[in-house]
XYZ file of C-alpha atoms in Angstrom:
554
model
C -3.060 -0.578 33.481
C 0.216 -0.834 31.619
C 0.732 2.911 32.028
C 1.056 2.372 35.792
C 4.715 1.572 35.106
C 5.250 5.284 34.408
C 2.614 6.759 36.748
C 2.145 4.843 39.997
C 4.055 4.548 43.274
C 6.625 6.562 45.178
C 9.385 5.548 42.774
C 7.516 7.178 39.893
C 7.371 10.664 41.440
C 10.031 11.918 38.972
C 7.956 10.650 36.059
C 4.798 12.270 37.459
C 6.637 15.563 37.725
C 7.384 15.347 34.007
C 3.743 14.571 33.229
C 2.803 17.647 35.246
C 5.282 19.680 33.213
C 3.087 18.674 30.269
C 0.016 20.051 32.050
C -1.389 16.750 33.387
C -3.451 16.792 36.571
C -3.690 13.961 39.107
C -7.127 12.918 37.850
C -5.683 12.277 34.387
C -2.922 10.132 35.814
C -5.611 7.811 37.179
C -7.055 7.200 33.697
C -5.884 5.077 30.737
C -3.120 6.653 28.686
C -3.993 6.348 24.988
C -1.163 6.934 22.531
C -2.209 8.504 19.234
C 0.329 7.828 16.483
C -0.376 10.514 13.880
C 1.439 11.043 10.580
C 0.712 14.777 10.364
C 3.086 16.764 8.140
C 3.052 19.692 5.745
C 4.681 17.878 2.791
C 2.164 15.078 2.131
C -1.329 16.069 0.876
C -2.783 13.024 2.606
C -1.315 14.182 5.916
C -1.997 17.900 5.794
C -5.266 17.626 7.734
C -4.361 14.836 10.134
C -4.183 17.279 13.040
C -7.964 17.692 12.608
C -8.453 13.915 12.593
C -6.163 13.499 15.618
C -8.029 16.197 17.557
C -11.339 14.476 16.828
C -9.925 11.115 17.945
C -8.569 12.770 21.105
C -11.999 14.301 21.781
C -13.484 10.815 21.505
C -10.908 9.408 23.932
C -11.715 12.107 26.494
C -15.461 11.593 26.025
C -15.010 7.919 26.916
C -12.809 8.616 29.934
C -9.276 8.219 28.620
C -6.305 10.548 28.290
C -5.062 11.051 24.702
C -1.374 11.643 23.976
C -0.327 12.400 20.411
C 3.089 11.590 18.971
C 4.390 12.069 15.413
C 5.151 9.523 12.711
C 7.163 10.224 9.558
C 5.809 9.715 6.060
C 7.069 10.120 2.488
C 4.815 11.403 -0.296
C 5.380 8.832 -3.030
C 4.066 11.190 -5.702
C 6.613 13.878 -4.838
C 9.380 11.269 -4.449
C 8.502 9.565 -7.751
C 10.922 9.414 -10.660
C 14.126 10.468 -8.919
C 16.547 9.407 -6.180
C 13.977 10.229 -3.512
C 11.897 7.176 -4.409
C 14.592 4.967 -2.857
C 13.524 6.481 0.462
C 9.864 5.457 0.316
C 9.487 1.734 1.012
C 12.392 1.855 3.452
C 10.360 4.087 5.774
C 7.888 1.268 6.445
C 10.375 -0.396 8.804
C 11.344 2.961 10.354
C 7.684 3.688 11.079
C 7.072 0.326 12.739
C 10.288 0.545 14.743
C 9.725 4.132 15.906
C 6.178 3.383 17.083
C 7.499 0.399 19.021
C 10.072 2.672 20.655
C 7.553 5.368 21.596
C 4.998 2.882 22.946
C 7.409 0.831 25.029
C 9.228 3.868 26.401
C 6.096 5.689 27.553
C 3.857 2.858 28.708
C 0.741 3.571 26.643
C -2.247 1.416 27.582
C -3.660 1.383 24.049
C -3.072 2.994 20.685
C -4.967 4.841 17.989
C -3.215 4.841 14.621
C -3.890 7.729 12.227
C -2.201 6.998 8.888
C -2.674 8.018 5.310
C -0.593 7.283 2.246
C 1.493 4.421 1.082
C 4.047 3.098 3.581
C 2.454 4.651 6.642
C -0.592 2.343 6.728
C 1.357 -0.941 6.514
C 4.104 0.382 8.800
C 1.498 1.152 11.455
C -0.249 -2.205 10.970
C 3.113 -3.931 11.413
C 3.678 -1.988 14.628
C 0.196 -2.859 15.910
C 0.781 -6.566 15.291
C 4.253 -6.509 16.824
C 3.271 -4.605 19.971
C -0.068 -6.435 20.326
C -1.469 -3.679 22.525
C -5.173 -2.807 22.138
C -5.389 -0.673 18.990
C -7.785 0.861 16.464
C -7.106 2.599 13.124
C -8.698 5.663 11.568
C -7.141 7.048 8.399
C -7.233 10.561 7.015
C -9.353 9.392 4.070
C -9.124 9.814 0.306
C -8.737 13.025 -1.657
C -11.647 14.143 -3.797
C -11.003 13.631 -7.492
C -10.283 16.583 -9.714
C -12.898 17.223 -12.372
C -12.450 17.931 -16.053
C -14.665 20.437 -17.831
C -17.095 17.644 -18.730
C -17.290 16.538 -15.079
C -15.324 13.306 -15.465
C -12.973 12.530 -12.567
C -9.266 13.268 -12.756
C -6.614 11.628 -10.555
C -2.845 11.769 -10.166
C -2.478 9.017 -12.783
C -3.501 11.525 -15.443
C -0.623 13.822 -14.498
C 2.057 11.170 -14.969
C 0.445 10.068 -18.222
C 0.252 13.681 -19.380
C 4.051 13.864 -19.220
C 4.191 11.106 -21.839
C 1.509 12.857 -23.878
C 3.609 16.025 -23.982
C 6.626 13.909 -24.967
C 4.675 12.380 -27.860
C 3.333 15.733 -28.993
C -0.321 14.909 -28.324
C -0.581 17.470 -25.497
C 0.817 20.987 -25.196
C 2.696 22.305 -22.175
C -0.084 24.841 -21.539
C -2.621 21.993 -21.418
C -0.330 20.179 -18.983
C -0.199 23.280 -16.773
C -3.991 23.517 -16.778
C -4.273 19.889 -15.678
C -1.816 20.262 -12.801
C -3.989 22.994 -11.305
C -7.062 20.750 -11.023
C -5.826 17.135 -10.712
C -5.353 17.153 -6.922
C -7.953 19.534 -5.467
C -7.099 19.244 -1.765
C -6.080 17.136 1.195
C -6.376 13.354 1.366
C -4.700 10.304 -0.116
C -4.715 10.395 -3.952
C -8.190 9.692 -5.278
C -7.809 6.338 -7.077
C -7.466 2.769 -5.828
C -3.772 3.396 -5.353
C -1.683 1.946 -2.519
C -2.834 4.257 0.275
C -6.542 3.804 -0.353
C -6.022 0.097 -1.041
C -4.385 -0.380 2.355
C -6.952 1.764 4.184
C -9.753 -0.322 2.629
C -7.932 -3.555 3.447
C -7.661 -2.374 7.078
C -11.457 -2.595 7.262
C -11.363 -6.215 6.052
C -8.611 -6.991 8.565
C -11.000 -5.852 11.282
C -8.742 -3.113 12.644
C -10.922 -0.103 11.736
C -14.550 0.943 11.743
C -16.551 0.747 8.496
C -15.869 3.811 6.356
C -12.177 3.981 7.198
C -11.102 3.377 3.598
C -13.620 5.448 1.649
C -15.061 8.440 3.544
C -13.498 11.463 1.770
C -10.941 13.426 3.768
C -12.897 16.691 3.624
C -16.211 15.328 4.934
C -17.489 15.936 8.442
C -18.325 12.220 8.410
C -14.558 11.587 8.551
C -14.267 13.732 11.699
C -17.192 11.877 13.270
C -15.531 8.564 12.427
C -12.392 9.726 14.224
C -14.420 10.662 17.317
C -16.126 7.261 17.295
C -12.697 5.634 17.013
C -11.475 7.594 20.027
C -14.465 6.386 22.005
C -14.102 2.825 20.720
C -10.510 2.413 21.899
C -11.608 2.563 25.537
C -14.038 -0.293 24.904
C -11.323 -2.254 23.078
C -9.010 -1.675 26.054
C -11.664 -2.732 28.559
C -12.365 -5.944 26.608
C -8.624 -6.486 26.076
C -9.018 -7.010 22.327
C -5.522 -7.446 20.902
C -4.422 -6.988 17.261
C -3.175 -10.560 16.922
C -6.595 -11.809 18.054
C -8.144 -9.719 15.233
C -5.552 -10.083 12.466
C -5.898 -13.858 12.227
C -5.599 -16.124 9.203
C -9.347 -15.577 8.659
C -8.778 -11.828 8.557
C -5.950 -12.078 6.026
C -8.055 -14.300 3.776
C -10.868 -11.727 3.989
C -8.365 -8.985 3.172
C -7.138 -10.878 0.109
C -10.699 -11.440 -1.110
C -11.486 -7.725 -0.767
C -8.186 -6.902 -2.470
C -9.174 -9.017 -5.487
C -12.715 -7.616 -5.635
C -11.503 -4.011 -5.528
C -8.520 -4.434 -7.860
C -6.118 -2.988 -5.315
C -2.551 -1.812 -5.834
C 0.127 -4.444 -6.491
C 1.834 -3.066 -3.392
C -0.684 -4.914 -1.234
C 1.168 -8.079 -2.328
C 4.246 -6.596 -0.661
C 2.614 -5.230 2.481
C 0.134 -7.947 3.470
C 2.899 -10.596 3.799
C 4.933 -8.147 5.892
C 1.997 -7.465 8.229
C 1.191 -11.177 8.425
C 4.838 -11.874 9.293
C 4.465 -9.679 12.402
C 1.486 -11.786 13.517
C 3.321 -15.072 12.937
C 1.245 -16.012 9.875
C 3.198 -16.729 6.681
C 1.264 -15.395 3.686
C 2.629 -17.205 0.632
C 2.617 -15.452 -2.763
C 0.891 -18.444 -4.340
C -2.058 -17.874 -2.010
C -2.922 -14.725 -3.944
C -3.611 -16.759 -7.070
C -5.771 -19.236 -5.138
C -7.923 -16.402 -3.798
C -7.963 -14.607 -7.153
C -9.148 -17.776 -8.928
C -12.429 -17.807 -6.979
C -12.944 -14.081 -6.284
C -14.578 -11.922 -8.978
C -13.313 -8.414 -9.677
C -16.245 -6.150 -8.822
C -14.735 -2.654 -9.087
C -12.831 -0.750 -11.773
C -11.582 2.274 -9.883
C -8.785 4.505 -11.189
C -6.425 3.526 -12.751
C -8.458 0.513 -13.995
C -11.462 2.724 -14.753
C -12.711 6.304 -14.417
C -14.312 6.029 -10.954
C -12.644 7.511 -7.863
C -12.768 6.332 -4.248
C -15.423 8.931 -3.422
C -17.647 7.123 -5.945
C -17.021 3.844 -4.142
C -18.051 5.495 -0.877
C -21.261 6.857 -2.379
C -22.026 3.383 -3.733
C -21.905 1.837 -0.265
C -18.189 1.600 0.490
C -16.342 -1.469 1.705
C -19.376 -2.908 3.577
C -21.258 -3.093 0.256
C -18.341 -4.832 -1.469
C -18.025 -7.298 1.414
C -21.784 -7.926 1.283
C -21.500 -8.860 -2.401
C -18.641 -11.253 -1.604
C -20.655 -12.742 1.256
C -23.436 -13.716 -1.162
C -21.127 -16.474 -2.422
C -19.443 -17.061 0.955
C -16.151 -15.673 -0.324
C -15.457 -14.041 3.047
C -15.772 -15.299 6.607
C -18.044 -12.893 8.453
C -17.365 -14.621 11.780
C -13.879 -13.064 11.787
C -13.453 -10.828 14.863
C -13.021 -7.073 14.552
C -12.305 -4.259 17.008
C -16.066 -3.567 17.124
C -17.538 -7.100 16.984
C -17.337 -9.344 13.912
C -17.155 -8.620 10.194
C -20.833 -9.554 10.024
C -21.589 -6.290 11.864
C -20.102 -4.424 8.891
C -21.949 -6.461 6.261
C -25.359 -6.357 7.959
C -27.454 -3.580 6.482
C -24.935 -2.784 3.734
C -26.552 -1.608 0.495
C -25.036 -1.516 -2.994
C -26.331 1.853 -4.193
C -24.598 1.883 -7.579
C -24.104 -1.367 -9.450
C -22.010 0.422 -12.081
C -19.370 1.143 -9.412
C -19.758 -2.071 -7.369
C -20.787 -4.804 -9.763
C -23.164 -7.465 -8.360
C -21.404 -10.710 -7.557
C -23.094 -12.485 -10.500
C -22.186 -9.696 -12.994
C -18.525 -8.918 -12.243
C -15.995 -7.182 -14.458
C -14.183 -10.521 -14.496
C -14.563 -13.879 -12.775
C -11.074 -13.636 -11.289
C -9.526 -11.070 -8.973
C -7.719 -7.824 -9.712
C -4.198 -9.089 -8.967
C -2.255 -12.018 -10.359
C 1.058 -13.596 -9.380
C 3.108 -14.861 -12.310
C 5.749 -17.589 -12.052
C 8.287 -18.928 -14.532
C 12.024 -18.949 -15.178
C 12.067 -15.150 -14.932
C 10.262 -15.218 -11.588
C 10.544 -18.574 -9.799
C 9.763 -16.717 -6.568
C 6.850 -14.887 -8.166
C 6.006 -11.530 -9.712
C 2.877 -9.381 -9.457
C 0.615 -7.636 -11.967
C -2.620 -5.674 -11.562
C -4.493 -7.650 -14.196
C -7.666 -5.594 -13.832
C -5.747 -2.601 -15.267
C -4.254 -4.528 -18.216
C -5.700 -4.099 -21.705
C -7.170 -7.407 -22.984
C -4.706 -7.393 -25.884
C -1.789 -7.510 -23.427
C -2.965 -10.437 -21.291
C -0.807 -12.547 -23.584
C 2.278 -10.971 -25.103
C 5.603 -12.003 -26.543
C 8.290 -9.561 -27.572
C 11.957 -8.612 -27.514
C 13.552 -7.455 -24.277
C 14.827 -3.892 -24.021
C 17.068 -3.987 -20.949
C 17.893 -1.106 -18.595
C 19.799 -1.172 -15.315
C 17.877 1.752 -13.800
C 14.479 3.409 -13.960
C 16.033 6.652 -15.164
C 17.644 4.988 -18.198
C 14.341 3.355 -19.156
C 12.407 6.621 -18.752
C 14.891 8.470 -20.971
C 14.489 5.788 -23.656
C 10.689 6.011 -23.481
C 10.646 9.806 -23.656
C 13.242 9.645 -26.438
C 10.801 7.458 -28.450
C 13.280 4.579 -28.569
C 10.706 2.031 -27.364
C 8.591 0.424 -30.073
C 5.247 -1.345 -30.054
C 5.749 -4.976 -29.092
C 8.811 -4.379 -26.905
C 9.180 -5.692 -23.369
C 10.929 -3.056 -21.274
C 13.063 -4.696 -18.566
C 14.144 -2.556 -15.602
C 16.468 -4.343 -13.198
C 18.722 -3.683 -10.215
C 15.824 -1.754 -8.678
C 14.738 -4.448 -6.177
C 14.720 -4.154 -2.376
C 18.465 -4.854 -2.179
C 19.648 -3.800 -5.627
C 17.882 -0.449 -5.678
C 18.246 -0.233 -2.819
C 14.699 0.529 -1.763
C 12.583 -1.025 -4.546
C 11.524 2.140 -6.357
C 8.043 2.555 -7.786
C 7.916 2.912 -11.571
C 5.002 5.279 -12.208
C 7.134 7.644 -14.290
C 7.929 5.106 -17.053
C 4.510 3.405 -16.993
C 2.782 6.788 -17.012
C 4.941 7.893 -19.943
C 4.091 4.710 -21.886
C 0.375 5.251 -21.260
C 0.601 8.913 -22.224
C 2.256 7.930 -25.508
C -0.484 5.411 -26.219
C 1.814 2.412 -25.739
C 0.320 0.885 -22.585
C -1.637 -1.620 -24.711
C 1.365 -2.414 -26.921
C 4.402 -2.535 -24.612
C 4.973 -4.631 -21.479
C 7.251 -3.649 -18.602
C 8.966 -6.078 -16.238
C 10.998 -5.084 -13.179
C 12.415 -6.340 -9.903
C 11.242 -2.999 -8.564
C 7.580 -2.227 -8.050
C 4.756 -0.103 -9.402
C 2.558 2.595 -7.995
C -1.077 1.728 -7.457
C -1.672 4.426 -10.086
C 0.051 2.320 -12.760
C -1.943 0.675 -15.532
C -0.892 -1.609 -18.349
C 1.056 -4.883 -18.528
C 3.382 -3.804 -15.738
C 4.881 -6.813 -13.946
C 6.802 -6.056 -10.773
C 8.315 -7.684 -7.689
C 10.270 -10.131 -9.896
C 11.931 -12.559 -7.475
C 14.735 -13.310 -7.134
C 15.889 -9.817 -8.052
C 18.905 -9.135 -10.275
C 21.090 -8.263 -7.273
C 20.423 -11.752 -5.874
C 21.371 -13.514 -9.116
C 17.901 -13.629 -10.675
C 17.556 -14.359 -14.381
C 16.264 -10.823 -14.941
C 19.883 -9.691 -14.471
C 21.115 -12.039 -17.234
C 18.768 -10.851 -19.972
C 20.135 -9.172 -23.094
C 18.482 -6.878 -25.613
C 16.514 -8.931 -28.106
C 15.847 -11.937 -25.850
C 12.264 -13.067 -26.402
C 10.017 -12.691 -23.352
C 6.731 -14.559 -23.143
C 4.027 -13.232 -20.812
C 0.752 -15.069 -20.231
C -1.181 -13.374 -17.454
C -4.128 -15.714 -17.922
C -1.871 -18.750 -17.391
C 0.088 -16.903 -14.637
C 3.461 -17.307 -16.380
C 6.405 -15.094 -17.339
C 9.377 -16.682 -19.091
C 12.496 -15.761 -21.008
C 12.686 -18.020 -24.074
C 16.211 -19.174 -23.293
C 17.514 -22.737 -23.041
C 18.901 -24.058 -19.772
C 22.300 -24.231 -21.478
C 22.129 -20.551 -22.475
C 21.170 -19.540 -18.933
C 23.974 -21.641 -17.423
C 26.529 -20.093 -19.778
C 25.391 -16.558 -18.933
C 25.609 -17.299 -15.224
C 29.272 -18.277 -15.705
C 29.934 -14.926 -17.389
C 27.967 -12.839 -14.895
C 30.027 -10.413 -12.829
C 29.327 -10.252 -9.079
C 26.751 -7.654 -8.087
C 28.339 -4.395 -7.024
C 26.081 -2.299 -4.764
C 25.246 1.113 -6.132
C 27.614 3.770 -4.850
C 26.420 5.386 -1.660
C 27.539 6.671 1.690
C 28.344 3.620 3.853
C 26.744 5.501 6.771
C 23.452 5.898 4.868
C 20.268 4.200 6.020
C 19.908 2.862 2.474
C 23.228 1.022 2.823
C 22.121 -0.547 6.089
C 18.695 -1.327 4.595
C 20.254 -3.161 1.624
C 22.226 -5.391 4.010
C 19.133 -6.316 6.040
C 16.219 -6.489 3.587
C 14.802 -9.783 2.340
C 13.058 -10.763 -0.889
C 9.957 -9.049 -2.245
C 8.415 -12.526 -2.382
C 8.212 -12.521 1.426
C 7.225 -8.874 1.849
C 10.705 -7.291 1.832
C 10.896 -7.675 5.608
C 14.242 -7.539 7.369
C 16.142 -10.812 7.485
């Protein structure tokens, strides 16, 4: 056992004395040491209950003959951080999470790992750590939040709250109505109830083969979630015994399965940032263009919030990820021979039942013949840009309009709330990329405001930053290269015509090569946004790479 390096032999007597200070007995020191990386905190709704999930996983480990050892992992609540300086500190934690887990695992000699994430950057950060360490590992998330319910019983998610801000700004909602909504939108613990980034990544973890079926969809408050955690704790001992390693599970097959599921579900655009970063840790280069190839042959089967009214709990009741995978398997759009931590993906698909064809469309009656995400290329994004096409109004799949340029999210939000954006405009938010931000802020505040004002089917938004999974509308993010790296997005001026054709996968500024060359001559060198040179953000900006390759460190 790897843990023998901290437990066995005369030379390790000092270490054993420290284990005994923790309450360990000799019998425990003869058993496998299972590290449990748990993102428990009291600031993130998705993490509030993770002590319960961790205890259940630990009970499972003990039942199977192992010794569980919990250690903490940080996590930012993107919803709380949204719309202000705090959002710069969200994506940047992904690397901190992966690095800190590496440090804890290597320092303490864990034989295997259980990862207990929830919420946006924590899931991919943990998957990156699992791939990098390549120690036997299994995931079990905290699960999705139940949706709030309006008086008529229709589901309500966090998206509605950000859109309500715009509705108040436009005068179509009163502040008292807003206050009533905020008391019911998020009814309890769990990751926010739509197919936002956290739930997208937890569902994708099933397709990657790193978690048991149900990981992405069993609601946080259900006893079924606790039972899943216990089964995961028991499973890790079997995974350790069989020496199943993450890089043997997260193969090219697994990533192709993950992309197919992503397209069928209509996942968050952030998956286009995180999957390449996870693949990078395994040694597999996931090219942005690959997303379009998978999308071209993979139907979109689900319209979960924000694309439609259904919440993740509805997806679970309909059969969950196994049912979606089973639909995809009918046309051989996934490879069920791909290994998982419990067998092969076929073991998940076998016996799966689609219980609600309104939530999970049959493969021959999809919402659309192509997937939920699209990557757009053109002179504005030669390295690619990403849009959640399943959440775009049909009228906005093709759009041409004048650019309204802003050098920060805050400036754009003020213009939207000040009713200075008109139907037909293309809002351009730049210098918010991984380097230029720094930190690649999510833009749910401006997109939510546009939707709340009834402009989401009339106004497009383009940014070198990114969007929350809760965003809907013609919101095109991850523009690469970003403005801070000399991208054309930084050369645009108010009034420039922007042509967007999501169907054709293109986004272009209608400028001549001569005009672009002249503007490049006039462009001033990028000056990093003022900040403490000792700040992590300053160090992050120096190290981070392009969004087109997952914003991994250079």
